[in-house]
C-alpha positions as a printed NumPy array, in Angstrom:
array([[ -49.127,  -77.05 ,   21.982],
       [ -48.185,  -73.864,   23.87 ],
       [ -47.628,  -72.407,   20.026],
       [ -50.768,  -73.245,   19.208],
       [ -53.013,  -71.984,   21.667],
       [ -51.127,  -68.865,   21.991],
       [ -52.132,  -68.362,   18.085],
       [ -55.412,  -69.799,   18.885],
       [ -55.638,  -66.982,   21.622],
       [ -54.142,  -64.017,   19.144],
       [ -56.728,  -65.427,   16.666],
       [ -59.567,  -65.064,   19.062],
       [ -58.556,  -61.802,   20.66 ],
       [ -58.504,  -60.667,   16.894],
       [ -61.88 ,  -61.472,   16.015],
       [ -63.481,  -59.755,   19.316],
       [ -61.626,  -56.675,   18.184],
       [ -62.995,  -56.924,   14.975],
       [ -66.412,  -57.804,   15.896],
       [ -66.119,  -54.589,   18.421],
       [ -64.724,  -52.332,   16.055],
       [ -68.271,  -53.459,   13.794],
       [ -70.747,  -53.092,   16.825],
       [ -69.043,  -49.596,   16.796],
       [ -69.817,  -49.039,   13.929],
       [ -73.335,  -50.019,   14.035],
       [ -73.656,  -48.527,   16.876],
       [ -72.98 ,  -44.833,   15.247],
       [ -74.633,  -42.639,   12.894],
       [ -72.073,  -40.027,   11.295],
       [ -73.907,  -37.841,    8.851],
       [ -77.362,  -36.958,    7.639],
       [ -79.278,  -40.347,    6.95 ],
       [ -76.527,  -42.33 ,    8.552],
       [ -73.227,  -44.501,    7.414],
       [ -74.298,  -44.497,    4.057],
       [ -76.629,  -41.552,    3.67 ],
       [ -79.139,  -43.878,    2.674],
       [ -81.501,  -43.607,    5.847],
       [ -80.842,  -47.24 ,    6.512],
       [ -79.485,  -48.734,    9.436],
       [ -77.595,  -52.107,    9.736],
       [ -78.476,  -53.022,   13.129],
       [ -80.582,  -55.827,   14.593],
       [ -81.991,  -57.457,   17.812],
       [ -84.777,  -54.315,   17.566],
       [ -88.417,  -54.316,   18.984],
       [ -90.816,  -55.597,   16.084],
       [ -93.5  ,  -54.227,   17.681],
       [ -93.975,  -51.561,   19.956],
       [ -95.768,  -51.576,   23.459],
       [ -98.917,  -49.358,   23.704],
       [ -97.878,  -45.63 ,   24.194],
       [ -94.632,  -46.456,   22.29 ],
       [ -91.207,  -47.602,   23.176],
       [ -89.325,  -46.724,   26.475],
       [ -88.782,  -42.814,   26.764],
       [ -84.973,  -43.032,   28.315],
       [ -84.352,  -39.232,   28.915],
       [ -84.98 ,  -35.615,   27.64 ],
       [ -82.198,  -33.387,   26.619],
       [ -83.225,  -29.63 ,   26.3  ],
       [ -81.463,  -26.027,   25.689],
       [ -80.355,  -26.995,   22.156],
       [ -82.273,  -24.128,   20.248],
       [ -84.616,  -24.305,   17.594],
       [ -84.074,  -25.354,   14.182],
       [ -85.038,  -28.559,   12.007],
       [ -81.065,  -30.293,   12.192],
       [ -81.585,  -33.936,   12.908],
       [ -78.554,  -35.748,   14.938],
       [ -75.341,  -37.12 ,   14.47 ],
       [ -74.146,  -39.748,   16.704],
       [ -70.323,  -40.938,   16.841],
       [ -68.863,  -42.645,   20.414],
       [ -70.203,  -41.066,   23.696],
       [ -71.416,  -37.753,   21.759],
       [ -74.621,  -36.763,   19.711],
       [ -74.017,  -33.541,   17.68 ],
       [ -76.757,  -31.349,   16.022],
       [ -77.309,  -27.397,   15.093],
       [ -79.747,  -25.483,   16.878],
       [ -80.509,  -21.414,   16.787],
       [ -80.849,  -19.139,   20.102],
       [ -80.559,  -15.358,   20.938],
       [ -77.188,  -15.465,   20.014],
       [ -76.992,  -17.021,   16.76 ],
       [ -77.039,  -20.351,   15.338],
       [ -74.754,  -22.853,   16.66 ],
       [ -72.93 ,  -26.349,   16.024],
       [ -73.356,  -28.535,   19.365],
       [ -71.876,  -31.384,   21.142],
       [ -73.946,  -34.01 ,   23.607],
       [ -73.185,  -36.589,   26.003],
       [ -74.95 ,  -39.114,   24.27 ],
       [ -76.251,  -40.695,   28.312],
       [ -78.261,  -38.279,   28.878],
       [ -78.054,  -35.153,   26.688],
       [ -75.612,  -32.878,   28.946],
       [ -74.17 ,  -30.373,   26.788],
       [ -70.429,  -30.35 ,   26.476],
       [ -69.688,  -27.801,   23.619],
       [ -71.463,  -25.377,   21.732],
       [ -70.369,  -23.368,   18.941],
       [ -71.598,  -20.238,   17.607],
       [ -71.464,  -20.378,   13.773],
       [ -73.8  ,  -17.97 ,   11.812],
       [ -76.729,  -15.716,   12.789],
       [ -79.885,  -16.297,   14.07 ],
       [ -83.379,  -16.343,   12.954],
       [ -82.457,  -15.556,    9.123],
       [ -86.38 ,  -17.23 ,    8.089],
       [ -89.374,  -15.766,    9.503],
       [ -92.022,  -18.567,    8.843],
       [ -89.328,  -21.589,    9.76 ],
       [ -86.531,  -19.883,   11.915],
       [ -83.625,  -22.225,   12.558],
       [ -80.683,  -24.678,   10.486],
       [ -81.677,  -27.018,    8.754],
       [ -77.891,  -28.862,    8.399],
       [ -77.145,  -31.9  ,   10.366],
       [ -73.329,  -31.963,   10.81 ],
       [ -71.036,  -34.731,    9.786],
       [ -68.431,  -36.233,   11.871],
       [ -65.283,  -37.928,   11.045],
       [ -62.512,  -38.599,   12.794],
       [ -61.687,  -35.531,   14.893],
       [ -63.452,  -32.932,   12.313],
       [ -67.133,  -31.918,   12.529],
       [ -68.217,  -30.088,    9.379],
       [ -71.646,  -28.462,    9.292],
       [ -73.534,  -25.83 ,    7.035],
       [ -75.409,  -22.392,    8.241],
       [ -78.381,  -21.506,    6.863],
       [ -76.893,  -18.603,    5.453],
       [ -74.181,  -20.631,    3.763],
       [ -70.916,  -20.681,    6.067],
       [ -69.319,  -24.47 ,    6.021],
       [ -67.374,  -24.683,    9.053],
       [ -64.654,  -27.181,   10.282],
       [ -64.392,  -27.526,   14.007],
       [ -62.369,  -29.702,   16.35 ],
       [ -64.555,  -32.786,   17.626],
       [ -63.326,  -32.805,   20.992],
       [ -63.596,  -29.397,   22.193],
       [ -65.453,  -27.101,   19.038],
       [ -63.177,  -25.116,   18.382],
       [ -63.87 ,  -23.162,   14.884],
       [ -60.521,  -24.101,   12.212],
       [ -61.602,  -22.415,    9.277],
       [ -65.132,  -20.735,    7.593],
       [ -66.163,  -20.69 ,    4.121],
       [ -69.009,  -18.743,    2.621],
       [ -70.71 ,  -20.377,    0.408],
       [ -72.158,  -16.906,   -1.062],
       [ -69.119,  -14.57 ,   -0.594],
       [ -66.474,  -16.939,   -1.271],
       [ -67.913,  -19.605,   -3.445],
       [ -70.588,  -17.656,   -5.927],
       [ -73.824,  -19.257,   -4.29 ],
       [ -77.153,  -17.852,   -3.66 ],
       [ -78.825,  -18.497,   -0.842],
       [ -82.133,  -20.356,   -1.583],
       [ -85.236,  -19.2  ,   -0.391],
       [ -85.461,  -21.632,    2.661],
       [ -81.901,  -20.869,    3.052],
       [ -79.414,  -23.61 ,    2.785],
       [ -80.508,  -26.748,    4.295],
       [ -77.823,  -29.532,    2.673],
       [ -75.915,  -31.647,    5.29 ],
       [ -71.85 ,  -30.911,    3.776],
       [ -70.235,  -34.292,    2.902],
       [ -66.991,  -35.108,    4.293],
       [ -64.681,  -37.708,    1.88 ],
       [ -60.819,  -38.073,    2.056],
       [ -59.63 ,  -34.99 ,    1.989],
       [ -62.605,  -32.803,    1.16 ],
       [ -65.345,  -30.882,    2.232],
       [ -68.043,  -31.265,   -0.39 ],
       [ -71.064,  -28.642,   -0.751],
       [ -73.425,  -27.248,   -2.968],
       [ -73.27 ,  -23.427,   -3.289],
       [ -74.911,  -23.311,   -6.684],
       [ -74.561,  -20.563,   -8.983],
       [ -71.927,  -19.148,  -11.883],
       [ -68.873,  -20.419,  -10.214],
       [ -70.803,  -24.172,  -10.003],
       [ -73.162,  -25.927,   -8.504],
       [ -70.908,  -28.059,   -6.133],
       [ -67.522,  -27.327,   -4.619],
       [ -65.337,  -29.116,   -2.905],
       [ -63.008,  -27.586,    0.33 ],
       [ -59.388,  -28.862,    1.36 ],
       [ -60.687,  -30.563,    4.88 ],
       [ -57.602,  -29.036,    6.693],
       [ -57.799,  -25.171,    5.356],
       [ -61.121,  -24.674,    3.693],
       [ -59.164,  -23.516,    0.04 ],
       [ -61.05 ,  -24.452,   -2.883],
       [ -60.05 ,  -27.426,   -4.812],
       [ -62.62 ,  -27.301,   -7.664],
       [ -66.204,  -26.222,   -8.716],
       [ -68.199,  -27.904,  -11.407],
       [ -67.512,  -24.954,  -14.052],
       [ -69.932,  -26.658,  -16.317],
       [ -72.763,  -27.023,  -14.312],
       [ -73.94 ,  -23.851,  -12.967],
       [ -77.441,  -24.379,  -11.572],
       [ -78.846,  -22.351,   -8.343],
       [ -78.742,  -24.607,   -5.144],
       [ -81.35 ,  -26.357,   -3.877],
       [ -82.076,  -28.582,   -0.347],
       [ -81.022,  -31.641,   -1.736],
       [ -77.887,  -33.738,    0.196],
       [ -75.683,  -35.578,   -2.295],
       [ -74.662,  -39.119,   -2.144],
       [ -71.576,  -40.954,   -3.045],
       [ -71.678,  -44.52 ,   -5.351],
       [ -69.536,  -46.41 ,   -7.155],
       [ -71.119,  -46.551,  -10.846],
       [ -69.15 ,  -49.096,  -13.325],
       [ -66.671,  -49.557,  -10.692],
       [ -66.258,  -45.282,  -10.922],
       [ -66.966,  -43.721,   -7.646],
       [ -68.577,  -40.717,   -7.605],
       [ -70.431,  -37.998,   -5.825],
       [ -75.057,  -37.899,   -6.965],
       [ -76.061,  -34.496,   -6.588],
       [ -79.233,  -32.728,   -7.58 ],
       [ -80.68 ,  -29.471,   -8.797],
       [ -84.206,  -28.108,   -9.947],
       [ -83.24 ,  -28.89 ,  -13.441],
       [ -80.501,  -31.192,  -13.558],
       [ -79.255,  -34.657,  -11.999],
       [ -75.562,  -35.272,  -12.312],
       [ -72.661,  -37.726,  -11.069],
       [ -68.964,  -35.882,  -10.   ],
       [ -65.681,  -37.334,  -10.405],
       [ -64.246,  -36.8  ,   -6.626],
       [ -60.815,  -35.701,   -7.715],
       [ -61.132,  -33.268,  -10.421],
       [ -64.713,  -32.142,   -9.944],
       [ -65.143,  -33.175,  -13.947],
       [ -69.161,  -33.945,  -14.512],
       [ -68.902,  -37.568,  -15.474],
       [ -72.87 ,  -37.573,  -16.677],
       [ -75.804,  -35.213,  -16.112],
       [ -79.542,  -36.032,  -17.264],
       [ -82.999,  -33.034,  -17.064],
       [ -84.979,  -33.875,  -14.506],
       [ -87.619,  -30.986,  -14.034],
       [ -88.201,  -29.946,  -10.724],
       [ -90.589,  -27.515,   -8.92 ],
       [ -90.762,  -24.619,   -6.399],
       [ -88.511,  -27.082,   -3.818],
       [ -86.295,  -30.106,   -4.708],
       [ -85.524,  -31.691,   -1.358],
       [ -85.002,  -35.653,   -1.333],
       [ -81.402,  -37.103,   -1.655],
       [ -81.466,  -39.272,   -4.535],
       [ -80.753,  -43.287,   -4.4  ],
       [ -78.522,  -45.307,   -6.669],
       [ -78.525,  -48.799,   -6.863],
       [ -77.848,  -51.148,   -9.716],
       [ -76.945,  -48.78 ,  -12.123],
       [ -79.96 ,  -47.176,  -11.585],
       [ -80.244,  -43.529,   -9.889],
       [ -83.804,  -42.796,   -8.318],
       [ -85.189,  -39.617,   -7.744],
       [ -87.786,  -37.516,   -6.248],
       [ -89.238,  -34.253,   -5.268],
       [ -92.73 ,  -32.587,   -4.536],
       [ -95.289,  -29.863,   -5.847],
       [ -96.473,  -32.761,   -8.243],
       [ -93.255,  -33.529,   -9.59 ],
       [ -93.226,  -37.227,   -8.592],
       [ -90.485,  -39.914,   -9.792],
       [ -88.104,  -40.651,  -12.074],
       [ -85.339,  -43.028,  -12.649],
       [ -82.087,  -43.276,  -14.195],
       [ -80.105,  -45.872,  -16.086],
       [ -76.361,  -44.584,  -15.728],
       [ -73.886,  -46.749,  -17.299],
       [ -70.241,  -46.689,  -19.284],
       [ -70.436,  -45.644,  -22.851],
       [ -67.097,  -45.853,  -24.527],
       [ -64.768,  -43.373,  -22.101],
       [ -67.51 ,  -42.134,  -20.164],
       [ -71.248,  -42.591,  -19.103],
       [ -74.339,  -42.381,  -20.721],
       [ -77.53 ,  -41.478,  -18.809],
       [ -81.274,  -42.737,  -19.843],
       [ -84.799,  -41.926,  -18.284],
       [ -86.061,  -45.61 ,  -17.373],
       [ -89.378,  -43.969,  -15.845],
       [ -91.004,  -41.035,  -15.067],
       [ -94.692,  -40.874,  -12.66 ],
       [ -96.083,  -39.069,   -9.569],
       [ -96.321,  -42.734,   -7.651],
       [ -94.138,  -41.552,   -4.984],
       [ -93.851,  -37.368,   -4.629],
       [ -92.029,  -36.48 ,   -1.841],
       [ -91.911,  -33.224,   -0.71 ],
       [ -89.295,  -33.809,    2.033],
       [ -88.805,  -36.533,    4.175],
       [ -86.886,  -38.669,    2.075],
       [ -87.223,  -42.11 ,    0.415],
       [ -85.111,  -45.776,    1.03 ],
       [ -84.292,  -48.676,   -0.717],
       [ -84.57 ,  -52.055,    1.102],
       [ -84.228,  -55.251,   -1.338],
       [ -86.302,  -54.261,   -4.505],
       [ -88.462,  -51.255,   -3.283],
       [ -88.501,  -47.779,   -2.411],
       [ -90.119,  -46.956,    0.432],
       [ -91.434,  -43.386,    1.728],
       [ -94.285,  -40.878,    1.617],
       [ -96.036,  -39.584,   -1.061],
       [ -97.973,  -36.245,   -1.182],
       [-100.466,  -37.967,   -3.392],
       [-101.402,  -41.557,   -1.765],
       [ -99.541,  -41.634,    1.389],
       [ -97.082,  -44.215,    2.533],
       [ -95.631,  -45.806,   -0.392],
       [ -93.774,  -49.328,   -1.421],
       [ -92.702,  -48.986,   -4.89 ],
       [ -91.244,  -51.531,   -7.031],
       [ -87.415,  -49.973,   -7.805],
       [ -86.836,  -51.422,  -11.229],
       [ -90.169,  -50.769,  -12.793],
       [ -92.141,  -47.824,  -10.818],
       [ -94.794,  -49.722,  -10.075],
       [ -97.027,  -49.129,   -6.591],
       [ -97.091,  -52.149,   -4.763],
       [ -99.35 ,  -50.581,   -1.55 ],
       [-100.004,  -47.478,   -0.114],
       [-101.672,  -46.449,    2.88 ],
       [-101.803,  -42.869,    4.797],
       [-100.39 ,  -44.418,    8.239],
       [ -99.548,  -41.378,   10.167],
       [ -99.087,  -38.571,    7.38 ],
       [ -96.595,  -37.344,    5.583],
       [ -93.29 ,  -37.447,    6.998],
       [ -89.271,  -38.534,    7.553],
       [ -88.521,  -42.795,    7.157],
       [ -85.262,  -44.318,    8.369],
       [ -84.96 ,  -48.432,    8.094],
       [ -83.718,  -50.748,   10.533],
       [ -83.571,  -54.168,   11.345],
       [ -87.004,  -54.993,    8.789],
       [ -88.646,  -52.189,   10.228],
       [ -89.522,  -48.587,    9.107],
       [ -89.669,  -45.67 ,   11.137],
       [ -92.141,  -43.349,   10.098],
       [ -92.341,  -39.951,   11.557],
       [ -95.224,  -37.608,   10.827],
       [ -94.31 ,  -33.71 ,   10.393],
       [ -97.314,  -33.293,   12.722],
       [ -95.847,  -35.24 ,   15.925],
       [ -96.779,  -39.417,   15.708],
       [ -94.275,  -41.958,   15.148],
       [ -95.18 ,  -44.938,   13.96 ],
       [ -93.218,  -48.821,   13.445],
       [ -94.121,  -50.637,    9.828],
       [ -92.723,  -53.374,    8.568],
       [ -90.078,  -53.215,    5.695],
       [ -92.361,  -55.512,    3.337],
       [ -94.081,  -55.252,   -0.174],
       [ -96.988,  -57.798,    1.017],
       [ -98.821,  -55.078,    3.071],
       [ -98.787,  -52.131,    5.109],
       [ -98.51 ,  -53.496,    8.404],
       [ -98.277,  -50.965,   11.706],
       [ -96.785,  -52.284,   14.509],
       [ -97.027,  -49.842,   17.443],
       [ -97.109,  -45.682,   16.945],
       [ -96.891,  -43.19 ,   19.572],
       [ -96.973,  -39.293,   20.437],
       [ -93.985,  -38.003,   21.737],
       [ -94.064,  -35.912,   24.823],
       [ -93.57 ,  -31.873,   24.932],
       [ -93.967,  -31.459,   21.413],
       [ -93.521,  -28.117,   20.004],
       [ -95.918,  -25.819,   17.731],
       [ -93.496,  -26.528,   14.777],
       [ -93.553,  -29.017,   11.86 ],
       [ -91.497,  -31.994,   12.937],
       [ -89.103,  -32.328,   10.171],
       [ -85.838,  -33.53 ,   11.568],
       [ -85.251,  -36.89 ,   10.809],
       [ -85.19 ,  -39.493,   13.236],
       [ -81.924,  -41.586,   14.005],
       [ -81.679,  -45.009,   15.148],
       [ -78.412,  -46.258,   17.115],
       [ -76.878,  -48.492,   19.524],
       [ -80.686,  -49.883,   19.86 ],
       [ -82.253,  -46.441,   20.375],
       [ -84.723,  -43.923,   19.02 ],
       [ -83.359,  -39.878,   18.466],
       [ -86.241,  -37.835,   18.009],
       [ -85.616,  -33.957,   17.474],
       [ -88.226,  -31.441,   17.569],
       [ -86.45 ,  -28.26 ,   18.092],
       [ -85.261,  -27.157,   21.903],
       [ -85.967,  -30.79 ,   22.786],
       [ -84.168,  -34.327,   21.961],
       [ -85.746,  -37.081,   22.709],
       [ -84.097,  -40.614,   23.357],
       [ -86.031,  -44.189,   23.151],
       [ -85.032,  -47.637,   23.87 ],
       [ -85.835,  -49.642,   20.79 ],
       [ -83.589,  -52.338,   21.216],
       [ -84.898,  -56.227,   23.1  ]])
């Protein structure tokens, strides 16, 4: 009996571990559009509607800089990117409260006139934070304390050009690599050595100019692979080699910003200046992958923001008919409504968060039967600048950026 209930015990003090190490989990949000760079969120117990004025304002954090980053969030730290006097920096939070602990200067200063600041949110795993400069430098500091390990150019070293927003993608970080997207005749992507920033391959035989957009990883056919975008080109990467598995035309214009989503064998794209939609069947063909336009319409444009999947629709802002639920498989609008303007969506818990580039937050439901608001609000102290960092929900609260100023909410019951 003894026997027993000490393995009854082990098997108990197991699963609490377990279920902790999950809440943990949950509870952070590592990289640009979270866990899964797919803007959604697996938590739940979250308001379904919001009081009026908008959730619980928990504290303000200021002294960050300017800039357009959005926030990472892993254990008691948030990180982000912010600009000041003395150049643009990589930064470190208590995540009570907003106390800075560490701040890292990484790049110059001011290198936009009309939109001044980064643009890269930083990804964080295990004691590395990687992050991008507008003018191109990925850097690899020490979590705990910032300290700078290496520096890359993307221009110098790598063959890039700097777009003409500068560089706004948020680097990925996978195994042992750095991945980025310099563009240019050396390739469009590149992936670093994580420990010493050395090049471990370009894609030779895709050399398109950069643009804004932040790959994702999938696993196509049972193939895992890195989704990246250019103005002219949509193509999946073999993580080891760098070897261009697929690539289909895709036309894009002025700015291609949106990451891409890939479900189902079925890659899903978008971009503004009256580009709109298209969609992608990507599947095995003999030894290796065959790539077919399934559709192509201006339902959803997004100019930046981004776009979701939740069940069978896309969800996200269009520049032609506002807020948009879009049937994945076929294209087809389902509803659209201008809620607050056009802005940044991130999912959780059946609920979209919609924030407007000019301030106003508002709570939707996640369905295709309707638009249906739930609560919106103005956030406090906001600056003269479009609001385009995304917001971040975590461990039950709201992360709002809007350039010297971080807001935090309580969203959770």
């Amino acid at each position: 009996m003894g026997l027993i209930n000490r393995v009854l015990s082990v098997t108990l003090l197991l699963a609490f571990a377990a279920e902790g190490v999950a809440r943990a989990e949950v509870a952070d949000w590592p990289q640009f559009r979270g866990p899964g760079r797919d803007a959604v969120s697996t938590e739940t117990g979250l308001l379904k509607e919001w009081p009026a004025g908008g959730p619980k304002l928990l504290w303000k954090a200021t002294g960050i800089g300017g800039g357009f980053s959005s926030v990472s969030l892993v254990g008691d730290r948030i990180y982000t990117m912010g600009d000041d006097k003395g150049g643009t920096h990589v930064l470190a939070l208590e995540r009570d409260g907003g106390k800075i602990l560490w701040k890292t200067r990484v790049g110059e200063a001011g290198l936009h006139k009309q939109y001044p600041g980064p643009r890269s949110t930083p990804t964080v795993d295990g004691d590395d934070v990687a992050s991008l400069s507008q003018a191109g430098d990925v850097v690899m500091l020490n979590r705990a304390d910032g300290k700078l390990r290496w520096s890359v150019s993307m221009t110098d070293q790598l063959g890039g050009q700097r777009p003409g927003w500068n560089y706004s993608e948020s680097v990925l970080v996978d195994g042992d690599r750095v991945v980025c997207t310099p563009g240019g005749s050396n390739g469009l992507v590149a992936a670093l050595d994580r420990k010493t920033g050395k090049v471990i391959w370009q894609t030779q035989s895709v050399t398109d100019p950069a643009h804004y957009v932040s790959m994702i990883v999938a696993e196509v056919d049972s193939v895992r692979q890195y989704i990246q975008m250019s103005a002219s080109t949509v193509l999946g990467i073999e993580p080891e080699s760098g070897k261009v598995l697929w690539k289909a035309s895709r036309r894009g214009k002025t700015a291609v910003v949106p990451s891409p989503v890939y479900a189902d064998n079925e890659v899903y794209t978008t971009s503004g200046y009256g580009v709109g939609c298209n969609a992608f069947s990507v599947k095995k063909a003999g030894d290796g992958f065959e790539a077919k336009q399934i559709y192509a319409d201006k339902i959803i444009a997004n100019h930046h923001g981004g776009v979701l999947k939740v069940g069978d629709c896309i969800y996200g802002y269009s520049d032609a008919g506002g807020w948009t639920c879009q049937d994945f498989k076929t294209g087809k609008v389902i509803w659209q409504n201008k809620g607050v303007g056009k802005g940044a969506v991130v999912y959780a818990d059946g609920m979209l968060y919609c924030r407007s580039e000019k301030g106003p937050v508002a709570l939707v439901e996640a369905t295709p039967e309707a638009y249906r608001e739930k609560g919106r609000f103005n956030q406090p102290d906001r600056s003269d600048a479009n609001s385009w960092p995304y917001p971040v929900v975590a461990g039950g609260k709201l992360y709002l950026r809007d350039q010297d100023v971080l807001l935090c909410y309580e969203v959770g019951k």
